[in-house]
Coordinates of C-alpha atoms and ligand atoms in Angstrom, one line a residue:
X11 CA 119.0 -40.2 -60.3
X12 CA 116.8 -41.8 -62.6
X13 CA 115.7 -39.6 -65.7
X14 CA 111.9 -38.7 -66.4
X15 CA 110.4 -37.6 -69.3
X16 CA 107.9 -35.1 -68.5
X17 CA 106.2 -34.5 -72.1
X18 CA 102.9 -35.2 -73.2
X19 CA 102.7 -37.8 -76.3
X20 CA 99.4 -36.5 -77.7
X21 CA 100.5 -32.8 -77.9
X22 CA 100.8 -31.6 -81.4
X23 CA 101.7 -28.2 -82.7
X24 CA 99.3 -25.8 -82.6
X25 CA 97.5 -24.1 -86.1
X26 CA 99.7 -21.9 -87.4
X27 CA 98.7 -18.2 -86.9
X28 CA 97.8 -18.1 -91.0
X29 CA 95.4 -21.0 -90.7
X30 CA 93.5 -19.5 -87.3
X31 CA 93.5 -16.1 -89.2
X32 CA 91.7 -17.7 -91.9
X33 CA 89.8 -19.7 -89.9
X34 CA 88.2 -16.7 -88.8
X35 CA 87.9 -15.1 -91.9
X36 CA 85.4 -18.2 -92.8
X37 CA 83.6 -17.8 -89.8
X38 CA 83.1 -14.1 -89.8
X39 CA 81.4 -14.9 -93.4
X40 CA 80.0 -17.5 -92.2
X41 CA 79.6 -19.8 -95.2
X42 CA 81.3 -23.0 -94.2
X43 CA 79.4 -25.0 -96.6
X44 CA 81.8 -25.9 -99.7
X45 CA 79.1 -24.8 -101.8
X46 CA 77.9 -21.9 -100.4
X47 CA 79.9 -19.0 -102.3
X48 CA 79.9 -15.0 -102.6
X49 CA 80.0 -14.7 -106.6
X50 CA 83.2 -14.8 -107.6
X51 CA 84.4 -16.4 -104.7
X52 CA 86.3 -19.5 -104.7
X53 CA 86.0 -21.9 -102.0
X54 CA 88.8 -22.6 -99.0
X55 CA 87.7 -26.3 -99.7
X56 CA 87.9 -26.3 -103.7
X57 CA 91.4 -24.2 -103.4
X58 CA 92.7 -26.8 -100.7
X59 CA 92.1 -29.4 -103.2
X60 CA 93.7 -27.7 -105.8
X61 CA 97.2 -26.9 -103.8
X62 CA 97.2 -31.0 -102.3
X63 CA 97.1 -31.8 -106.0
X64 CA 100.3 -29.5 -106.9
X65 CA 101.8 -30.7 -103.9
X66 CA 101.4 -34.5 -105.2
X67 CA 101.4 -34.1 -109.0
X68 CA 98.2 -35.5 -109.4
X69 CA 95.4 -34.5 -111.4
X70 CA 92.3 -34.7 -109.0
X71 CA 91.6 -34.2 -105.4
X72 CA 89.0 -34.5 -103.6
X73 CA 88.5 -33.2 -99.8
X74 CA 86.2 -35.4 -97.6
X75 CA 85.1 -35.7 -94.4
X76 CA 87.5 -37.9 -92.6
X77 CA 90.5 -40.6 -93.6
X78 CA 88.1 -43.2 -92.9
X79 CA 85.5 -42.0 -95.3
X80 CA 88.1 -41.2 -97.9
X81 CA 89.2 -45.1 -98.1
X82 CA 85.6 -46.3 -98.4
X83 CA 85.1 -43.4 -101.3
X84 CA 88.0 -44.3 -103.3
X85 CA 86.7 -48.1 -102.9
X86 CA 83.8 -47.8 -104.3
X87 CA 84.7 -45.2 -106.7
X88 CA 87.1 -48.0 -108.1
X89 CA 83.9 -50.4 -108.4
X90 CA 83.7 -52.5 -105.2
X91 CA 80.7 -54.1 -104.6
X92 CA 78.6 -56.0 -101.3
X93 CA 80.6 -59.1 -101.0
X94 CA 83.3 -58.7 -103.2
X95 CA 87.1 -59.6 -101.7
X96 CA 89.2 -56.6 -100.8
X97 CA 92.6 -57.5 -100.2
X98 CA 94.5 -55.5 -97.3
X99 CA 97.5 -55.9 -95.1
X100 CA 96.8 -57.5 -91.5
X101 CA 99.0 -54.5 -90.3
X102 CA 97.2 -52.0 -90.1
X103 CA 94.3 -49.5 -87.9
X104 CA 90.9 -50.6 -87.4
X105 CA 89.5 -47.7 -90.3
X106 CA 91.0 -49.6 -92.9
X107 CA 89.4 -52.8 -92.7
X108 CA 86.4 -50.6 -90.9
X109 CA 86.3 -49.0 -94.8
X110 CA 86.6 -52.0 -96.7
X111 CA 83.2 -53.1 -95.0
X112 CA 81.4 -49.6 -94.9
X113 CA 80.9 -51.0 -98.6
X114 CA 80.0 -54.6 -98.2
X115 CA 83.1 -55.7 -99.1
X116 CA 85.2 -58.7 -97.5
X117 CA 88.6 -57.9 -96.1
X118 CA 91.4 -60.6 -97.1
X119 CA 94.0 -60.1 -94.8
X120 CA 97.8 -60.8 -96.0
X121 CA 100.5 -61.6 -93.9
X122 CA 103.1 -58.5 -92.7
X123 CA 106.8 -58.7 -93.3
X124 CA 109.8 -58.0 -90.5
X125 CA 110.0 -54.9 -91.7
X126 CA 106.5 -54.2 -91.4
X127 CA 105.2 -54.0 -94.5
X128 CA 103.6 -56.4 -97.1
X129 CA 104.2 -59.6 -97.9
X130 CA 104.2 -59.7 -101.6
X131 CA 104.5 -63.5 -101.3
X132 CA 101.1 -63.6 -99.2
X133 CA 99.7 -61.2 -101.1
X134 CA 99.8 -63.1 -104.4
X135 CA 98.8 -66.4 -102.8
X136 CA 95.9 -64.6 -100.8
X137 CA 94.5 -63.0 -104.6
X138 CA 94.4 -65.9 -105.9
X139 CA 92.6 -68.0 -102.9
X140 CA 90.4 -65.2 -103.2
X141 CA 90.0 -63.5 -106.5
X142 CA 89.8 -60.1 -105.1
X143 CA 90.8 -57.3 -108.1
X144 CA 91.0 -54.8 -105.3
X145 CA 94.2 -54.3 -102.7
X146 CA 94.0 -51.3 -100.0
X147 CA 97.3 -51.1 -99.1
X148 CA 97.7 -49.0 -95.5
X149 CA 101.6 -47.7 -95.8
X150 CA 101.4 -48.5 -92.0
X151 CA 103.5 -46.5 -89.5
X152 CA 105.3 -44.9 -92.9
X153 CA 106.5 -47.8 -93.7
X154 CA 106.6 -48.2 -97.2
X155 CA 107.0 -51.7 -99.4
X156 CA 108.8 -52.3 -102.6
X157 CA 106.8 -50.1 -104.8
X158 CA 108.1 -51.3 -108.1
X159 CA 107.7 -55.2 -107.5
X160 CA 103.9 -54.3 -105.7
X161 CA 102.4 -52.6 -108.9
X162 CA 104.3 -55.3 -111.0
X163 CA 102.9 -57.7 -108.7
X164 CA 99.0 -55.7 -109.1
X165 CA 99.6 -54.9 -112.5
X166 CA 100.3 -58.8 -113.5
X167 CA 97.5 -60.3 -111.4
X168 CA 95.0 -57.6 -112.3
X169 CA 94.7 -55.6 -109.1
X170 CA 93.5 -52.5 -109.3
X171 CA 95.7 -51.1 -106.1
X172 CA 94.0 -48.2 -103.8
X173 CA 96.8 -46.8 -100.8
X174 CA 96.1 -45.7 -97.6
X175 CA 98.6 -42.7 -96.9
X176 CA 97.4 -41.7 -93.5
X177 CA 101.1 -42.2 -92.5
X178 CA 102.6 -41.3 -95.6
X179 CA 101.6 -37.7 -96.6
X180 CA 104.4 -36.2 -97.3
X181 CA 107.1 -39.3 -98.0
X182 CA 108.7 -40.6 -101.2
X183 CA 109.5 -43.6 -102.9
X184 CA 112.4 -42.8 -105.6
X185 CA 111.3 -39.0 -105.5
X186 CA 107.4 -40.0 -106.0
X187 CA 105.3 -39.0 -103.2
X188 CA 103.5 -41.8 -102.1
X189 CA 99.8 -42.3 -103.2
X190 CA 101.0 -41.7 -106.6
X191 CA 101.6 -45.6 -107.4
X192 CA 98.3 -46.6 -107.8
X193 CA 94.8 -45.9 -109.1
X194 CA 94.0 -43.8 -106.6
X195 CA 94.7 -42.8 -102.6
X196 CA 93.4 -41.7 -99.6
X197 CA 94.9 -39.8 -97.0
X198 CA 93.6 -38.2 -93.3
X199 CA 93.8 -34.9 -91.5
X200 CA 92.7 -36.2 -88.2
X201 CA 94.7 -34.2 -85.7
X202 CA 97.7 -37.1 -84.6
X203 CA 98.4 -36.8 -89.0
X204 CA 100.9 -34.9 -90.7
X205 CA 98.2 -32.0 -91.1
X206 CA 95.7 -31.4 -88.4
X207 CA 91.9 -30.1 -89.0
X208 CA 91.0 -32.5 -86.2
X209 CA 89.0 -34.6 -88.8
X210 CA 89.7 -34.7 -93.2
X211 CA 90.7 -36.9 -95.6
X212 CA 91.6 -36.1 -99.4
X213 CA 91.1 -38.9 -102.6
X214 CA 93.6 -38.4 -104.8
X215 CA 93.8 -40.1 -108.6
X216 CA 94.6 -39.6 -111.7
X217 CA 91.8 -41.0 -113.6
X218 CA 88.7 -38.7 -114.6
X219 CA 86.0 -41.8 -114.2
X220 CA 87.5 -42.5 -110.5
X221 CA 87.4 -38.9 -109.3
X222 CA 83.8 -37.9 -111.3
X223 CA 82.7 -41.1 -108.9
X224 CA 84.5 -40.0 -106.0
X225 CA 82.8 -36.0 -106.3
X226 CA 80.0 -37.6 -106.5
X227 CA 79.8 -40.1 -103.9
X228 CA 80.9 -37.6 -101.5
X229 CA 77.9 -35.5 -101.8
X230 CA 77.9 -33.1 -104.9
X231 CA 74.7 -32.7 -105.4
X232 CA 74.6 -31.2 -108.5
X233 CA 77.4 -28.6 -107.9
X234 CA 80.4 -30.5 -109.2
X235 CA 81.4 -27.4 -111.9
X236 CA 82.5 -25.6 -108.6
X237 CA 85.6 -28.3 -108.2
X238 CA 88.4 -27.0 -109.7
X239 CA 91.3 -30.2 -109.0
X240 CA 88.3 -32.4 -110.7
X241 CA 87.3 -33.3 -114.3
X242 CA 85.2 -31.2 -116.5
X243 CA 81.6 -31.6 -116.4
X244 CA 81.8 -34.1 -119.5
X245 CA 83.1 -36.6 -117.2
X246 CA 80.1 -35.7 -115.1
X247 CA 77.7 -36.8 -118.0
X248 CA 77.2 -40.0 -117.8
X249 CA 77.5 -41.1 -113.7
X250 CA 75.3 -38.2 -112.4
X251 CA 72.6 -40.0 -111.8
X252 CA 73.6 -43.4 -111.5
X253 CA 75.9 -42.3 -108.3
X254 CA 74.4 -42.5 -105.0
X255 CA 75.1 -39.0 -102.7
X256 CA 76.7 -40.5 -99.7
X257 CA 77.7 -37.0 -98.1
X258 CA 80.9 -36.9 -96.4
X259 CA 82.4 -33.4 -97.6
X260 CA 85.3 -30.9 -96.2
X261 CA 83.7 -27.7 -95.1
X262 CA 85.6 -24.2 -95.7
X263 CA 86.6 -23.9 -91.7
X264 CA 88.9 -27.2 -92.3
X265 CA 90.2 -26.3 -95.2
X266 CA 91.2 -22.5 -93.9
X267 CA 92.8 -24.5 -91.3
X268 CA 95.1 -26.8 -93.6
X269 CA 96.1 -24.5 -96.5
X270 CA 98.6 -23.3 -94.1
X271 CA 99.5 -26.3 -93.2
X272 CA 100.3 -28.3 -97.0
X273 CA 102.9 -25.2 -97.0
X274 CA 104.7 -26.3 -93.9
X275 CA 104.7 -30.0 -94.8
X276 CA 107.8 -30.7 -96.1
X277 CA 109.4 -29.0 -93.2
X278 CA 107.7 -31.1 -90.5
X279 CA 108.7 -34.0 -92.9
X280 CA 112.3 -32.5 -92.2
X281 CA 111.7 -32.2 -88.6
X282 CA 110.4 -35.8 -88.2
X283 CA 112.9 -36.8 -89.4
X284 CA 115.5 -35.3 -87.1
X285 CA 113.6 -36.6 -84.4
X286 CA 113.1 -40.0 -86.4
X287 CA 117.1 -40.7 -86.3
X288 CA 117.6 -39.3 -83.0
X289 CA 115.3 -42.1 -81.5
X290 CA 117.2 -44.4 -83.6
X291 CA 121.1 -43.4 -83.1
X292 CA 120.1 -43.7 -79.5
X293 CA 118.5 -47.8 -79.6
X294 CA 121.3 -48.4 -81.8
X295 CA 123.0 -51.9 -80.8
X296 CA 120.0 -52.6 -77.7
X297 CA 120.5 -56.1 -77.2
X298 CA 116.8 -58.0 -77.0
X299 CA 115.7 -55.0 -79.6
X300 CA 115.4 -55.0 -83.3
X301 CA 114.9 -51.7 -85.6
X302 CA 113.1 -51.6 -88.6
X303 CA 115.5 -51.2 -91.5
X304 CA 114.6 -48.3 -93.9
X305 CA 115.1 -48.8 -97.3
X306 CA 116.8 -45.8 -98.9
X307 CA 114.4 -45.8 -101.6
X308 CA 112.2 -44.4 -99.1
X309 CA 111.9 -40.5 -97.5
X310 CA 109.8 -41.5 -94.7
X311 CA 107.6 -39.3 -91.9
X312 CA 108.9 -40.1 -88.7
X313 CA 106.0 -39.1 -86.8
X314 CA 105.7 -42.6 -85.1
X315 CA 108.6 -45.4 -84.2
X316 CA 108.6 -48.6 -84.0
X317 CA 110.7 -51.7 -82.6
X318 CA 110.6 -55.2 -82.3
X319 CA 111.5 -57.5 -79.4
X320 CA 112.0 -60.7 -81.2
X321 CA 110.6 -63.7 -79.2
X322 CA 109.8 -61.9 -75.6
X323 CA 107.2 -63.5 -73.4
X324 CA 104.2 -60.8 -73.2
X325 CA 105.3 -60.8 -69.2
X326 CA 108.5 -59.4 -70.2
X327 CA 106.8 -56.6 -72.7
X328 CA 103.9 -56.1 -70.5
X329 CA 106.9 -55.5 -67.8
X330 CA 108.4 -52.9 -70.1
X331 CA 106.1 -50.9 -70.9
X332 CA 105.0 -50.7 -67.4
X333 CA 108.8 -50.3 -66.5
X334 CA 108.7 -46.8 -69.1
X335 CA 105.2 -45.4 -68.4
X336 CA 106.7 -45.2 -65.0
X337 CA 109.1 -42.9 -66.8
X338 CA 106.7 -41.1 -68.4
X339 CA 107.3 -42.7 -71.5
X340 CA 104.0 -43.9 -73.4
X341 CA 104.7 -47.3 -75.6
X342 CA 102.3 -49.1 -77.6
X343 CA 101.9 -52.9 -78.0
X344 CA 100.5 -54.9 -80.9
X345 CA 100.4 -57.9 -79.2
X346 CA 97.8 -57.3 -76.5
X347 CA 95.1 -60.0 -76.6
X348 CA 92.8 -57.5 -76.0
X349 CA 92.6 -53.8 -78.2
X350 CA 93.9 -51.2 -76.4
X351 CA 92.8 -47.1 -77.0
X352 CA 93.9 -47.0 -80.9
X353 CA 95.9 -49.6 -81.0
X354 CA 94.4 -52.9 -82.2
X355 CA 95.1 -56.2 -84.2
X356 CA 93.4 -58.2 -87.4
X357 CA 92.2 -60.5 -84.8
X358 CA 90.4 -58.4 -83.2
X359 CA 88.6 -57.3 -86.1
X360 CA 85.9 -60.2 -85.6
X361 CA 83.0 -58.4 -88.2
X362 CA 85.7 -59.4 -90.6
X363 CA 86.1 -62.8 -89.8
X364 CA 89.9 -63.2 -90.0
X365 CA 91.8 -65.8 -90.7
X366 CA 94.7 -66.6 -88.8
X367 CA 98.6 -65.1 -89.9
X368 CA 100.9 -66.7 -88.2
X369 CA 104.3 -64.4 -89.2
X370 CA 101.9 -61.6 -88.6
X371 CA 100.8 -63.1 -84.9
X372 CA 104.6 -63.6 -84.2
X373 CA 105.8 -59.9 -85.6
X374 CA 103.0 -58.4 -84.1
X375 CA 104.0 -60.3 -80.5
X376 CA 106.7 -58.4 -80.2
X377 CA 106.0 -55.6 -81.5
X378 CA 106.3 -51.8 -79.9
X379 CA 105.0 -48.5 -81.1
X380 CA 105.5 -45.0 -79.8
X381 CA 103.8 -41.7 -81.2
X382 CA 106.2 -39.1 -82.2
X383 CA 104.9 -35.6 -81.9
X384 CA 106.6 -32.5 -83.1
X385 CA 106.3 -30.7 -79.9
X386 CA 109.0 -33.0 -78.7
X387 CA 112.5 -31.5 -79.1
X388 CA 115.8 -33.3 -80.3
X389 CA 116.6 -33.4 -76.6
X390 CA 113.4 -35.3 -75.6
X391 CA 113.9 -37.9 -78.1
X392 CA 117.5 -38.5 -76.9
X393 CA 116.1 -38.9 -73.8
X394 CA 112.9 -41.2 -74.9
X395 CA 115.7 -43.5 -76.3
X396 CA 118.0 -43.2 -73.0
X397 CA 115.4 -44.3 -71.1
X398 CA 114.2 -47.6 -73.3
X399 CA 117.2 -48.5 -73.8
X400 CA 117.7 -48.6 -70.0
X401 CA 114.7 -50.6 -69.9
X402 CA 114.9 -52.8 -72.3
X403 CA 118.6 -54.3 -71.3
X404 CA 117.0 -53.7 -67.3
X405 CA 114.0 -56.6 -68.6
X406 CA 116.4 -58.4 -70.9
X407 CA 118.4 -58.6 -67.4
X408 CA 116.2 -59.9 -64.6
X409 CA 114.2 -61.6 -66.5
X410 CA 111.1 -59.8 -65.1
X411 CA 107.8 -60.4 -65.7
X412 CA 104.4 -58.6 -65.6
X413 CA 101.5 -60.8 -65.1
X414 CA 98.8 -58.1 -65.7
X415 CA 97.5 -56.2 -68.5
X416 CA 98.6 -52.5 -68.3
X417 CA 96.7 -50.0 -68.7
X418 CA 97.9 -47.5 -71.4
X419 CA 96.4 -43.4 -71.5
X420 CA 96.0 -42.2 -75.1
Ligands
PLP511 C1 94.1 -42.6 -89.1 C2 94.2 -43.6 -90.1 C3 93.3 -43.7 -91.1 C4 92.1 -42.7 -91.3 O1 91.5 -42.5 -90.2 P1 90.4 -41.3 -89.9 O2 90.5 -41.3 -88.4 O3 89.2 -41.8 -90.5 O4 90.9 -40.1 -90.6 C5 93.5 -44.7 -92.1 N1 94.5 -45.5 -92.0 C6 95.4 -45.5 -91.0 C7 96.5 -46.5 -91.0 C8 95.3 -44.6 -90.0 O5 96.1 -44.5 -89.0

């Protein structure tokens, strides 16, 4: 008989029992606002800002509103103005360039590797067609790029270098946790993250001018002494009133809801990564399929997996993932001409007027994605990779192909 799998791909864990227990607690007090305090009372928000900075080794933290409003934050915290050239990698989620433009900036897109991450080739030849002093990098998918030759590469050219960690809270490169490379970095809390308050983001920097900005920005008013992961009020001084109040805060309810959670992180780092290899070992040697080599500098989350079927028609991949959703399992494709659910391309990005990569339009063609939740068990993720494989040499086989677009749930 043909196997199924039966699981959902969207379910995450629950919140731990702590975090609905102090949920509660905020909501039988009722002050959610970050600012609104018994005396002596420290904030949920101001003491979840302070534990993601010891988690990370940074100085400063700031908890925000969503991933999305984080990136745009940090950007303009950094200095970037209407019309100035953001650089970004074409592979990526539609937030990133979605932030670059919240502040009038103009995304330059540069061209995605094989291993899908940045091409530091592109990258250089795209600052200098451009100018821009400014590179979001999105570690998309967790997968991380040489770290050492990028911030040579930024540090040479001038760039000041801003990371988008919404797939990397929680990895490493050589021991550092990643958003710790550059001037500062922005990670999310949106429920299919690595922490889950259904919406958050934190900025995270080292440099007292950046995070006064970012404190700020987010909508301080003039409460900023009631941060405790931020610079002292000196650093306050001179900005406060040259720094519009865009509010985008954390409340207390979130941040009840994620303490917990930053404790438990480098287990479901562990625990992705379990399921990570498991998918792996079983695609191992799929003819027709390529896996995305990880660099051993790299402790990666495994909470989403990729592969790429080098030079298949889109019939065949359409066929595919048809093929699997009938077997209940849910893939992704980047090559779509049209965006599908989350999942979309540069090119579709048209508000950003994109130029067109074509490595990037050739890796992306073939390129397949799958969401990895932790509900799924060992078991289910040697299944998941039974039944691709099955798939994937079945295609490879007849040659099938699938003239339709399908439809894919999210
Ligand atoms: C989710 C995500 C973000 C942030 O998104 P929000 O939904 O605004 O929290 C940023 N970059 C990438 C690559 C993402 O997947």
């Amino acid at each position: 008989m043909m196997e199924r799998f039966t699981g959902s791909f969207t379910q995450q864990e629950p919140i731990p029992d702590e975090g609905i227990e102090a949920a509660l607690a905020v909501l039988r007090h009722g002050r959610l606002h970050r600012y609104n305090t018994a005396p002596d009372e420290v904030a949920e928000t101001a003491l979840l800002e302070e534990e993601f900075a010891a988690l990370t080794g940074a100085r400063y933290c700031l908890a925000v509103a969503s991933g999305g409003y984080a990136m745009g934050c940090a950007l303009r915290a950094v200095g970037v103005r209407a019309g100035d050239p953001v650089l970004s990698n074409a592979f990526t989620l539609a937030p990133v360039p979605g932030a670059i433009a919240s502040v009038g900036g103009v995304p330059v897109f540069v061209e995605v590797t094989d291993d899908l991450t940045i091409d530091l080739a592109h990258l250089e030849v795209q600052a200098r067609a451009s100018g821009a002093k400014v590179l979001l990098l999105s570690h998309m998918r967790g997968h991380i790029c040489d770290m050492e030759a990028l911030v040579a590469l930024c540090d040479r050219m001038g760039i000041t270098l801003v990371e988008d960690c919404a797939h990397t809270m929680g990895a490493t490169w050589r021991g550092v946790p990643s958003g710790r490379h550059g001037k500062v970095a922005a990670y999310s809390m949106q429920t299919y993250k690595h922490v889950n308050s259904g919406e958050g983001g934190f900025v995270l920097t080292d440099d007292p001018q950046v995070a006064a900005r970012a404190v700020l920005l987010s909508g301080s008013y003039m409460l900023y002494a009631r941060h405790r992961a931020a610079p002292p009020p000196e650093a306050f001084e001179g900005i406060r009133l040259d720094t519009p109040n865009i509010s985008g805060r954390m409340d207390n309810l979130r941040a009840a809801i994620l303490r917990p959670q930053l404790r438990l992180l480098a287990d479901r780092v562990a625990r992705w990564g379990e399921r990570y290899r498991t998918l792996e070992t079983g695609l191992q040697d799929t003819a027709g399929l390529r896996l995305i080599p990880r660099p051993a500098q790299e402790v990666y989350v495994g909470s989403s997996f990729q592969f790429l079927l080098p030079d298949w028609t889109a019939g065949r991949i359409r066929a595919l993932i048809a093929r699997c959703a009938a077997r209940g399992v849910e893939l992704k494709w980047f090559g779509a001409p049209d965006p599908v659910a989350f999942t979309s391309r540069y090119d579709h990005w048209r508000y950003a007027a994109p130029v067109a990569l074509p490595q990037t339009d050739r890796i992306l063609a073939g390129l397949v994605d799958m969401r990895v939740p932790l509900t799924f068990s060992l078991d289910d993720c040697a299944l998941i990779a039974r039944i691709i494989r099955a798939e994937v040499l079945a295609v490879g086989q007849s040659g099938e192909e699938a003239g339709v677009a399908v439809p894919l749930a999210d």
